[in-house]
Amino acid sequence: MQLLVQQVINGLSIGAVYALIALGYTMVYGVLRLINFAHGDVYMVGAVIAFFLATWFQRLGLPVWVNLSLVFLGAAMGCAALGFIIERFAYRPLRNRPRLVSLITAIGVSLFLENLFQQKMVFGARPRQFPPLIETRTAISFHVGHSPVAVNITNLDVINFVLVIALMIVLSWVVLRTRTGLALRAVSYRFDTAALMGINTDRIIAFTFMLGSALAAVAGVIDAMRYQVDPLMGLVAGLKAFVAAVIGGIGSIPGAVLGGLLMGLIESLLRGVILPSDYSGYADGAAFLALILILLFRPSGILGKYAPEKV
């Protein structure tokens, strides 16, 4: 039982990161009906920005909480600017072209970012360990039943959970309680009609890219502190987050969160409980098996809505 509870906690922690990345996919798709396959690499760029900022701030001898706040804020702002640039120069000129053109462009932007950051003058192809801003230690420990082994929650897990919950609350407030959020929902419902009502659709779409990119940056910083920084780290994480968005219901913000948490739980339980240790590597394939099953039995996703189009 202890192992099961521990893996559930690990899965929720991993899934929360997938949820942050999946939100970017689902927000862009909800507005433009575009799958932004460069989004996983924006997550990688956030980790790289955080790496350089953490290295610099560590030399200044600032308090830990100041360093962490500045690293997260700097990575989010840097990726928000990157999201704006990608939308403005890669996607906006192709907005009235067939969707396949935009999809190919998204793959091209992804490959460009991956190869750019593998250059030695930018970051390099070799993975690097994130500067030790904080020491990883057990923050919460408890026993399940009569098990002598405790269930441990680290301080990084706590930071992860607190950040994700706070960002979900802020995102919900922005989307549901602000004029910009109202405009965003109007554009996602009917693009052309929103423009006729006086909404600046270019500004709303740019805001969507910036907000989604900032959330991906936070996810990148969390994973960079937990693992390491790699210029190809966005490839697998981006694919899993995309699968999470589809499972939850692409275009649905609650669906992206639910899909991300489910993805993390499935991966963690398979890797730590269900599969033997020799076969734990197959846990990554569970994401794509789940995608196939969802597309077969509920193509719109768990919380997605089926919307037939008249031709």
mmCIF file with all atom_site columns, N, CA, C and O in Angstrom, residues 220-264:
data_model
loop_
_atom_site.group_PDB
_atom_site.id
_atom_site.type_symbol
_atom_site.label_atom_id
_atom_site.label_alt_id
_atom_site.label_comp_id
_atom_site.label_asym_id
_atom_site.label_entity_id
_atom_site.label_seq_id
_atom_site.pdbx_PDB_ins_code
_atom_site.Cartn_x
_atom_site.Cartn_y
_atom_site.Cartn_z
_atom_site.occupancy
_atom_site.B_iso_or_equiv
_atom_site.pdbx_formal_charge
_atom_site.auth_seq_id
_atom_site.auth_comp_id
_atom_site.auth_asym_id
_atom_site.auth_atom_id
_atom_site.pdbx_PDB_model_num
ATOM 1   N N  . GLY A 1 220 ? 8.807   23.881 -17.450 1.00 0.00 ? 220 GLY A N  1
ATOM 2   C CA . GLY A 1 220 ? 10.202  23.620 -17.781 1.00 0.00 ? 220 GLY A CA 1
ATOM 3   C C  . GLY A 1 220 ? 11.137  23.853 -16.603 1.00 0.00 ? 220 GLY A C  1
ATOM 4   O O  . GLY A 1 220 ? 12.073  23.082 -16.378 1.00 0.00 ? 220 GLY A O  1
ATOM 5   N N  . VAL A 1 221 ? 10.886  24.903 -15.823 1.00 0.00 ? 221 VAL A N  1
ATOM 6   C CA . VAL A 1 221 ? 11.720  25.184 -14.653 1.00 0.00 ? 221 VAL A CA 1
ATOM 7   C C  . VAL A 1 221 ? 11.565  24.076 -13.604 1.00 0.00 ? 221 VAL A C  1
ATOM 8   O O  . VAL A 1 221 ? 12.543  23.616 -13.008 1.00 0.00 ? 221 VAL A O  1
ATOM 9   N N  . ILE A 1 222 ? 10.326  23.626 -13.385 1.00 0.00 ? 222 ILE A N  1
ATOM 10  C CA . ILE A 1 222 ? 10.082  22.570 -12.403 1.00 0.00 ? 222 ILE A CA 1
ATOM 11  C C  . ILE A 1 222 ? 10.833  21.297 -12.786 1.00 0.00 ? 222 ILE A C  1
ATOM 12  O O  . ILE A 1 222 ? 11.510  20.676 -11.961 1.00 0.00 ? 222 ILE A O  1
ATOM 13  N N  . ASP A 1 223 ? 10.734  20.901 -14.063 1.00 0.00 ? 223 ASP A N  1
ATOM 14  C CA . ASP A 1 223 ? 11.422  19.686 -14.496 1.00 0.00 ? 223 ASP A CA 1
ATOM 15  C C  . ASP A 1 223 ? 12.937  19.874 -14.522 1.00 0.00 ? 223 ASP A C  1
ATOM 16  O O  . ASP A 1 223 ? 13.695  18.929 -14.283 1.00 0.00 ? 223 ASP A O  1
ATOM 17  N N  . ALA A 1 224 ? 13.406  21.073 -14.836 1.00 0.00 ? 224 ALA A N  1
ATOM 18  C CA . ALA A 1 224 ? 14.848  21.326 -14.840 1.00 0.00 ? 224 ALA A CA 1
ATOM 19  C C  . ALA A 1 224 ? 15.428  21.168 -13.442 1.00 0.00 ? 224 ALA A C  1
ATOM 20  O O  . ALA A 1 224 ? 16.512  20.594 -13.262 1.00 0.00 ? 224 ALA A O  1
ATOM 21  N N  . MET A 1 225 ? 14.724  21.659 -12.430 1.00 0.00 ? 225 MET A N  1
ATOM 22  C CA . MET A 1 225 ? 15.198  21.511 -11.052 1.00 0.00 ? 225 MET A CA 1
ATOM 23  C C  . MET A 1 225 ? 15.147  20.062 -10.602 1.00 0.00 ? 225 MET A C  1
ATOM 24  O O  . MET A 1 225 ? 15.976  19.613 -9.819  1.00 0.00 ? 225 MET A O  1
ATOM 25  N N  . ARG A 1 226 ? 14.189  19.303 -11.110 1.00 0.00 ? 226 ARG A N  1
ATOM 26  C CA . ARG A 1 226 ? 14.014  17.921 -10.681 1.00 0.00 ? 226 ARG A CA 1
ATOM 27  C C  . ARG A 1 226 ? 14.969  16.971 -11.412 1.00 0.00 ? 226 ARG A C  1
ATOM 28  O O  . ARG A 1 226 ? 15.465  16.008 -10.840 1.00 0.00 ? 226 ARG A O  1
ATOM 29  N N  . TYR A 1 227 ? 15.212  17.232 -12.688 1.00 0.00 ? 227 TYR A N  1
ATOM 30  C CA . TYR A 1 227 ? 16.036  16.319 -13.492 1.00 0.00 ? 227 TYR A CA 1
ATOM 31  C C  . TYR A 1 227 ? 17.286  17.045 -13.985 1.00 0.00 ? 227 TYR A C  1
ATOM 32  O O  . TYR A 1 227 ? 18.222  17.264 -13.243 1.00 0.00 ? 227 TYR A O  1
ATOM 33  N N  . GLN A 1 228 ? 17.279  17.460 -15.263 1.00 0.00 ? 228 GLN A N  1
ATOM 34  C CA . GLN A 1 228 ? 18.391  18.203 -15.835 1.00 0.00 ? 228 GLN A CA 1
ATOM 35  C C  . GLN A 1 228 ? 17.877  18.973 -17.047 1.00 0.00 ? 228 GLN A C  1
ATOM 36  O O  . GLN A 1 228 ? 16.728  18.811 -17.455 1.00 0.00 ? 228 GLN A O  1
ATOM 37  N N  . VAL A 1 229 ? 18.753  19.807 -17.611 1.00 0.00 ? 229 VAL A N  1
ATOM 38  C CA . VAL A 1 229 ? 18.370  20.635 -18.754 1.00 0.00 ? 229 VAL A CA 1
ATOM 39  C C  . VAL A 1 229 ? 18.964  20.008 -20.007 1.00 0.00 ? 229 VAL A C  1
ATOM 40  O O  . VAL A 1 229 ? 20.167  19.786 -20.089 1.00 0.00 ? 229 VAL A O  1
ATOM 41  N N  . ASP A 1 230 ? 18.105  19.747 -20.990 1.00 0.00 ? 230 ASP A N  1
ATOM 42  C CA . ASP A 1 230 ? 18.503  19.075 -22.214 1.00 0.00 ? 230 ASP A CA 1
ATOM 43  C C  . ASP A 1 230 ? 17.806  19.774 -23.379 1.00 0.00 ? 230 ASP A C  1
ATOM 44  O O  . ASP A 1 230 ? 16.593  20.015 -23.315 1.00 0.00 ? 230 ASP A O  1
ATOM 45  N N  . PRO A 1 231 ? 18.528  20.130 -24.445 1.00 0.00 ? 231 PRO A N  1
ATOM 46  C CA . PRO A 1 231 ? 17.878  20.815 -25.570 1.00 0.00 ? 231 PRO A CA 1
ATOM 47  C C  . PRO A 1 231 ? 16.831  19.975 -26.291 1.00 0.00 ? 231 PRO A C  1
ATOM 48  O O  . PRO A 1 231 ? 16.065  20.509 -27.095 1.00 0.00 ? 231 PRO A O  1
ATOM 49  N N  . LEU A 1 232 ? 16.780  18.671 -26.009 1.00 0.00 ? 232 LEU A N  1
ATOM 50  C CA . LEU A 1 232 ? 15.765  17.804 -26.604 1.00 0.00 ? 232 LEU A CA 1
ATOM 51  C C  . LEU A 1 232 ? 14.709  17.380 -25.579 1.00 0.00 ? 232 LEU A C  1
ATOM 52  O O  . LEU A 1 232 ? 13.895  16.493 -25.866 1.00 0.00 ? 232 LEU A O  1
ATOM 53  N N  . MET A 1 233 ? 14.717  17.996 -24.404 1.00 0.00 ? 233 MET A N  1
ATOM 54  C CA . MET A 1 233 ? 13.793  17.575 -23.354 1.00 0.00 ? 233 MET A CA 1
ATOM 55  C C  . MET A 1 233 ? 12.333  17.872 -23.701 1.00 0.00 ? 233 MET A C  1
ATOM 56  O O  . MET A 1 233 ? 11.418  17.252 -23.158 1.00 0.00 ? 233 MET A O  1
ATOM 57  N N  . GLY A 1 234 ? 12.104  18.799 -24.617 1.00 0.00 ? 234 GLY A N  1
ATOM 58  C CA . GLY A 1 234 ? 10.736  19.140 -24.966 1.00 0.00 ? 234 GLY A CA 1
ATOM 59  C C  . GLY A 1 234 ? 10.081  18.174 -25.922 1.00 0.00 ? 234 GLY A C  1
ATOM 60  O O  . GLY A 1 234 ? 8.860   18.207 -26.094 1.00 0.00 ? 234 GLY A O  1
ATOM 61  N N  . LEU A 1 235 ? 10.872  17.277 -26.534 1.00 0.00 ? 235 LEU A N  1
ATOM 62  C CA . LEU A 1 235 ? 10.314  16.376 -27.537 1.00 0.00 ? 235 LEU A CA 1
ATOM 63  C C  . LEU A 1 235 ? 9.317   15.403 -26.923 1.00 0.00 ? 235 LEU A C  1
ATOM 64  O O  . LEU A 1 235 ? 8.141   15.369 -27.290 1.00 0.00 ? 235 LEU A O  1
ATOM 65  N N  . VAL A 1 236 ? 9.772   14.603 -25.955 1.00 0.00 ? 236 VAL A N  1
ATOM 66  C CA . VAL A 1 236 ? 8.898   13.599 -25.338 1.00 0.00 ? 236 VAL A CA 1
ATOM 67  C C  . VAL A 1 236 ? 7.853   14.265 -24.449 1.00 0.00 ? 236 VAL A C  1
ATOM 68  O O  . VAL A 1 236 ? 6.667   13.901 -24.483 1.00 0.00 ? 236 VAL A O  1
ATOM 69  N N  . ALA A 1 237 ? 8.275   15.259 -23.648 1.00 0.00 ? 237 ALA A N  1
ATOM 70  C CA . ALA A 1 237 ? 7.326   15.944 -22.767 1.00 0.00 ? 237 ALA A CA 1
ATOM 71  C C  . ALA A 1 237 ? 6.228   16.627 -23.573 1.00 0.00 ? 237 ALA A C  1
ATOM 72  O O  . ALA A 1 237 ? 5.051   16.602 -23.186 1.00 0.00 ? 237 ALA A O  1
ATOM 73  N N  . GLY A 1 238 ? 6.593   17.222 -24.702 1.00 0.00 ? 238 GLY A N  1
ATOM 74  C CA . GLY A 1 238 ? 5.593   17.877 -25.536 1.00 0.00 ? 238 GLY A CA 1
ATOM 75  C C  . GLY A 1 238 ? 4.608   16.890 -26.134 1.00 0.00 ? 238 GLY A C  1
ATOM 76  O O  . GLY A 1 238 ? 3.399   17.156 -26.186 1.00 0.00 ? 238 GLY A O  1
ATOM 77  N N  . LEU A 1 239 ? 5.103   15.735 -26.575 1.00 0.00 ? 239 LEU A N  1
ATOM 78  C CA . LEU A 1 239 ? 4.199   14.719 -27.126 1.00 0.00 ? 239 LEU A CA 1
ATOM 79  C C  . LEU A 1 239 ? 3.248   14.189 -26.056 1.00 0.00 ? 239 LEU A C  1
ATOM 80  O O  . LEU A 1 239 ? 2.051   14.002 -26.305 1.00 0.00 ? 239 LEU A O  1
ATOM 81  N N  . LYS A 1 240 ? 3.771   13.945 -24.851 1.00 0.00 ? 240 LYS A N  1
ATOM 82  C CA . LYS A 1 240 ? 2.920   13.439 -23.778 1.00 0.00 ? 240 LYS A CA 1
ATOM 83  C C  . LYS A 1 240 ? 1.880   14.476 -23.374 1.00 0.00 ? 240 LYS A C  1
ATOM 84  O O  . LYS A 1 240 ? 0.722   14.137 -23.100 1.00 0.00 ? 240 LYS A O  1
ATOM 85  N N  . ALA A 1 241 ? 2.270   15.743 -23.343 1.00 0.00 ? 241 ALA A N  1
ATOM 86  C CA . ALA A 1 241 ? 1.315   16.791 -22.998 1.00 0.00 ? 241 ALA A CA 1
ATOM 87  C C  . ALA A 1 241 ? 0.247   16.933 -24.080 1.00 0.00 ? 241 ALA A C  1
ATOM 88  O O  . ALA A 1 241 ? -0.925  17.185 -23.780 1.00 0.00 ? 241 ALA A O  1
ATOM 89  N N  . PHE A 1 242 ? 0.648   16.764 -25.335 1.00 0.00 ? 242 PHE A N  1
ATOM 90  C CA . PHE A 1 242 ? -0.338  16.794 -26.414 1.00 0.00 ? 242 PHE A CA 1
ATOM 91  C C  . PHE A 1 242 ? -1.339  15.648 -26.268 1.00 0.00 ? 242 PHE A C  1
ATOM 92  O O  . PHE A 1 242 ? -2.553  15.836 -26.424 1.00 0.00 ? 242 PHE A O  1
ATOM 93  N N  . VAL A 1 243 ? -0.825  14.456 -25.952 1.00 0.00 ? 243 VAL A N  1
ATOM 94  C CA . VAL A 1 243 ? -1.712  13.311 -25.716 1.00 0.00 ? 243 VAL A CA 1
ATOM 95  C C  . VAL A 1 243 ? -2.647  13.603 -24.540 1.00 0.00 ? 243 VAL A C  1
ATOM 96  O O  . VAL A 1 243 ? -3.839  13.285 -24.581 1.00 0.00 ? 243 VAL A O  1
ATOM 97  N N  . ALA A 1 244 ? -2.101  14.237 -23.485 1.00 0.00 ? 244 ALA A N  1
ATOM 98  C CA . ALA A 1 244 ? -2.926  14.590 -22.328 1.00 0.00 ? 244 ALA A CA 1
ATOM 99  C C  . ALA A 1 244 ? -4.047  15.540 -22.722 1.00 0.00 ? 244 ALA A C  1
ATOM 100 O O  . ALA A 1 244 ? -5.186  15.400 -22.271 1.00 0.00 ? 244 ALA A O  1
ATOM 101 N N  . ALA A 1 245 ? -3.731  16.520 -23.578 1.00 0.00 ? 245 ALA A N  1
ATOM 102 C CA . ALA A 1 245 ? -4.757  17.463 -24.027 1.00 0.00 ? 245 ALA A CA 1
ATOM 103 C C  . ALA A 1 245 ? -5.841  16.758 -24.832 1.00 0.00 ? 245 ALA A C  1
ATOM 104 O O  . ALA A 1 245 ? -7.032  17.057 -24.690 1.00 0.00 ? 245 ALA A O  1
ATOM 105 N N  . VAL A 1 246 ? -5.436  15.795 -25.673 1.00 0.00 ? 246 VAL A N  1
ATOM 106 C CA . VAL A 1 246 ? -6.419  15.056 -26.474 1.00 0.00 ? 246 VAL A CA 1
ATOM 107 C C  . VAL A 1 246 ? -7.268  14.162 -25.584 1.00 0.00 ? 246 VAL A C  1
ATOM 108 O O  . VAL A 1 246 ? -8.488  14.066 -25.751 1.00 0.00 ? 246 VAL A O  1
ATOM 109 N N  . ILE A 1 247 ? -6.636  13.503 -24.611 1.00 0.00 ? 247 ILE A N  1
ATOM 110 C CA . ILE A 1 247 ? -7.386  12.633 -23.704 1.00 0.00 ? 247 ILE A CA 1
ATOM 111 C C  . ILE A 1 247 ? -8.418  13.431 -22.916 1.00 0.00 ? 247 ILE A C  1
ATOM 112 O O  . ILE A 1 247 ? -9.578  13.024 -22.771 1.00 0.00 ? 247 ILE A O  1
ATOM 113 N N  . GLY A 1 248 ? -8.020  14.578 -22.401 1.00 0.00 ? 248 GLY A N  1
ATOM 114 C CA . GLY A 1 248 ? -8.948  15.399 -21.630 1.00 0.00 ? 248 GLY A CA 1
ATOM 115 C C  . GLY A 1 248 ? -10.002 16.068 -22.473 1.00 0.00 ? 248 GLY A C  1
ATOM 116 O O  . GLY A 1 248 ? -11.095 16.357 -22.003 1.00 0.00 ? 248 GLY A O  1
ATOM 117 N N  . GLY A 1 249 ? -9.684  16.303 -23.744 1.00 0.00 ? 249 GLY A N  1
ATOM 118 C CA . GLY A 1 249 ? -10.604 17.006 -24.637 1.00 0.00 ? 249 GLY A CA 1
ATOM 119 C C  . GLY A 1 249 ? -9.932  18.258 -25.154 1.00 0.00 ? 249 GLY A C  1
ATOM 120 O O  . GLY A 1 249 ? -9.934  19.281 -24.466 1.00 0.00 ? 249 GLY A O  1
ATOM 121 N N  . ILE A 1 250 ? -9.332  18.176 -26.340 1.00 0.00 ? 250 ILE A N  1
ATOM 122 C CA . ILE A 1 250 ? -8.576  19.293 -26.872 1.00 0.00 ? 250 ILE A CA 1
ATOM 123 C C  . ILE A 1 250 ? -9.492  20.509 -27.026 1.00 0.00 ? 250 ILE A C  1
ATOM 124 O O  . ILE A 1 250 ? -10.593 20.418 -27.563 1.00 0.00 ? 250 ILE A O  1
ATOM 125 N N  . GLY A 1 251 ? -9.063  21.639 -26.500 1.00 0.00 ? 251 GLY A N  1
ATOM 126 C CA . GLY A 1 251 ? -9.882  22.841 -26.479 1.00 0.00 ? 251 GLY A CA 1
ATOM 127 C C  . GLY A 1 251 ? -10.543 23.096 -25.141 1.00 0.00 ? 251 GLY A C  1
ATOM 128 O O  . GLY A 1 251 ? -11.074 24.174 -24.913 1.00 0.00 ? 251 GLY A O  1
ATOM 129 N N  . SER A 1 252 ? -10.491 22.117 -24.242 1.00 0.00 ? 252 SER A N  1
ATOM 130 C CA . SER A 1 252 ? -11.100 22.255 -22.915 1.00 0.00 ? 252 SER A CA 1
ATOM 131 C C  . SER A 1 252 ? -10.004 22.467 -21.872 1.00 0.00 ? 252 SER A C  1
ATOM 132 O O  . SER A 1 252 ? -9.112  21.614 -21.731 1.00 0.00 ? 252 SER A O  1
ATOM 133 N N  . ILE A 1 253 ? -10.051 23.581 -21.149 1.00 0.00 ? 253 ILE A N  1
ATOM 134 C CA . ILE A 1 253 ? -9.035  23.851 -20.132 1.00 0.00 ? 253 ILE A CA 1
ATOM 135 C C  . ILE A 1 253 ? -9.122  22.856 -18.974 1.00 0.00 ? 253 ILE A C  1
ATOM 136 O O  . ILE A 1 253 ? -8.101  22.278 -18.581 1.00 0.00 ? 253 ILE A O  1
ATOM 137 N N  . PRO A 1 254 ? -10.312 22.585 -18.410 1.00 0.00 ? 254 PRO A N  1
ATOM 138 C CA . PRO A 1 254 ? -10.377 21.526 -17.376 1.00 0.00 ? 254 PRO A CA 1
ATOM 139 C C  . PRO A 1 254 ? -9.953  20.170 -17.925 1.00 0.00 ? 254 PRO A C  1
ATOM 140 O O  . PRO A 1 254 ? -9.348  19.361 -17.216 1.00 0.00 ? 254 PRO A O  1
ATOM 141 N N  . GLY A 1 255 ? -10.248 19.921 -19.199 1.00 0.00 ? 255 GLY A N  1
ATOM 142 C CA . GLY A 1 255 ? -9.840  18.664 -19.811 1.00 0.00 ? 255 GLY A CA 1
ATOM 143 C C  . GLY A 1 255 ? -8.326  18.516 -19.893 1.00 0.00 ? 255 GLY A C  1
ATOM 144 O O  . GLY A 1 255 ? -7.792  17.423 -19.697 1.00 0.00 ? 255 GLY A O  1
ATOM 145 N N  . ALA A 1 256 ? -7.627  19.615 -20.174 1.00 0.00 ? 256 ALA A N  1
ATOM 146 C CA . ALA A 1 256 ? -6.168  19.573 -20.231 1.00 0.00 ? 256 ALA A CA 1
ATOM 147 C C  . ALA A 1 256 ? -5.581  19.228 -18.869 1.00 0.00 ? 256 ALA A C  1
ATOM 148 O O  . ALA A 1 256 ? -4.641  18.434 -18.761 1.00 0.00 ? 256 ALA A O  1
ATOM 149 N N  . VAL A 1 257 ? -6.145  19.813 -17.818 1.00 0.00 ? 257 VAL A N  1
ATOM 150 C CA . VAL A 1 257 ? -5.674  19.521 -16.461 1.00 0.00 ? 257 VAL A CA 1
ATOM 151 C C  . VAL A 1 257 ? -5.947  18.062 -16.114 1.00 0.00 ? 257 VAL A C  1
ATOM 152 O O  . VAL A 1 257 ? -5.068  17.344 -15.618 1.00 0.00 ? 257 VAL A O  1
ATOM 153 N N  . LEU A 1 258 ? -7.177  17.601 -16.385 1.00 0.00 ? 258 LEU A N  1
ATOM 154 C CA . LEU A 1 258 ? -7.528  16.214 -16.090 1.00 0.00 ? 258 LEU A CA 1
ATOM 155 C C  . LEU A 1 258 ? -6.665  15.243 -16.893 1.00 0.00 ? 258 LEU A C  1
ATOM 156 O O  . LEU A 1 258 ? -6.163  14.247 -16.357 1.00 0.00 ? 258 LEU A O  1
ATOM 157 N N  . GLY A 1 259 ? -6.477  15.537 -18.175 1.00 0.00 ? 259 GLY A N  1
ATOM 158 C CA . GLY A 1 259 ? -5.655  14.665 -19.013 1.00 0.00 ? 259 GLY A CA 1
ATOM 159 C C  . GLY A 1 259 ? -4.218  14.603 -18.537 1.00 0.00 ? 259 GLY A C  1
ATOM 160 O O  . GLY A 1 259 ? -3.595  13.531 -18.524 1.00 0.00 ? 259 GLY A O  1
ATOM 161 N N  . GLY A 1 260 ? -3.658  15.740 -18.126 1.00 0.00 ? 260 GLY A N  1
ATOM 162 C CA . GLY A 1 260 ? -2.288  15.752 -17.623 1.00 0.00 ? 260 GLY A CA 1
ATOM 163 C C  . GLY A 1 260 ? -2.129  14.933 -16.364 1.00 0.00 ? 260 GLY A C  1
ATOM 164 O O  . GLY A 1 260 ? -1.174  14.154 -16.220 1.00 0.00 ? 260 GLY A O  1
ATOM 165 N N  . LEU A 1 261 ? -3.070  15.078 -15.428 1.00 0.00 ? 261 LEU A N  1
ATOM 166 C CA . LEU A 1 261 ? -2.996  14.306 -14.184 1.00 0.00 ? 261 LEU A CA 1
ATOM 167 C C  . LEU A 1 261 ? -3.152  12.814 -14.451 1.00 0.00 ? 261 LEU A C  1
ATOM 168 O O  . LEU A 1 261 ? -2.447  11.989 -13.858 1.00 0.00 ? 261 LEU A O  1
ATOM 169 N N  . LEU A 1 262 ? -4.074  12.451 -15.357 1.00 0.00 ? 262 LEU A N  1
ATOM 170 C CA . LEU A 1 262 ? -4.244  11.040 -15.707 1.00 0.00 ? 262 LEU A CA 1
ATOM 171 C C  . LEU A 1 262 ? -2.984  10.479 -16.354 1.00 0.00 ? 262 LEU A C  1
ATOM 172 O O  . LEU A 1 262 ? -2.579  9.347  -16.066 1.00 0.00 ? 262 LEU A O  1
ATOM 173 N N  . MET A 1 263 ? -2.365  11.262 -17.231 1.00 0.00 ? 263 MET A N  1
ATOM 174 C CA . MET A 1 263 ? -1.126  10.817 -17.869 1.00 0.00 ? 263 MET A CA 1
ATOM 175 C C  . MET A 1 263 ? -0.042  10.555 -16.843 1.00 0.00 ? 263 MET A C  1
ATOM 176 O O  . MET A 1 263 ? 0.666   9.539  -16.899 1.00 0.00 ? 263 MET A O  1
ATOM 177 N N  . GLY A 1 264 ? 0.114   11.466 -15.892 1.00 0.00 ? 264 GLY A N  1
ATOM 178 C CA . GLY A 1 264 ? 1.124   11.281 -14.850 1.00 0.00 ? 264 GLY A CA 1
ATOM 179 C C  . GLY A 1 264 ? 0.850   10.057 -14.001 1.00 0.00 ? 264 GLY A C  1
ATOM 180 O O  . GLY A 1 264 ? 1.766   9.295  -13.665 1.00 0.00 ? 264 GLY A O  1
#
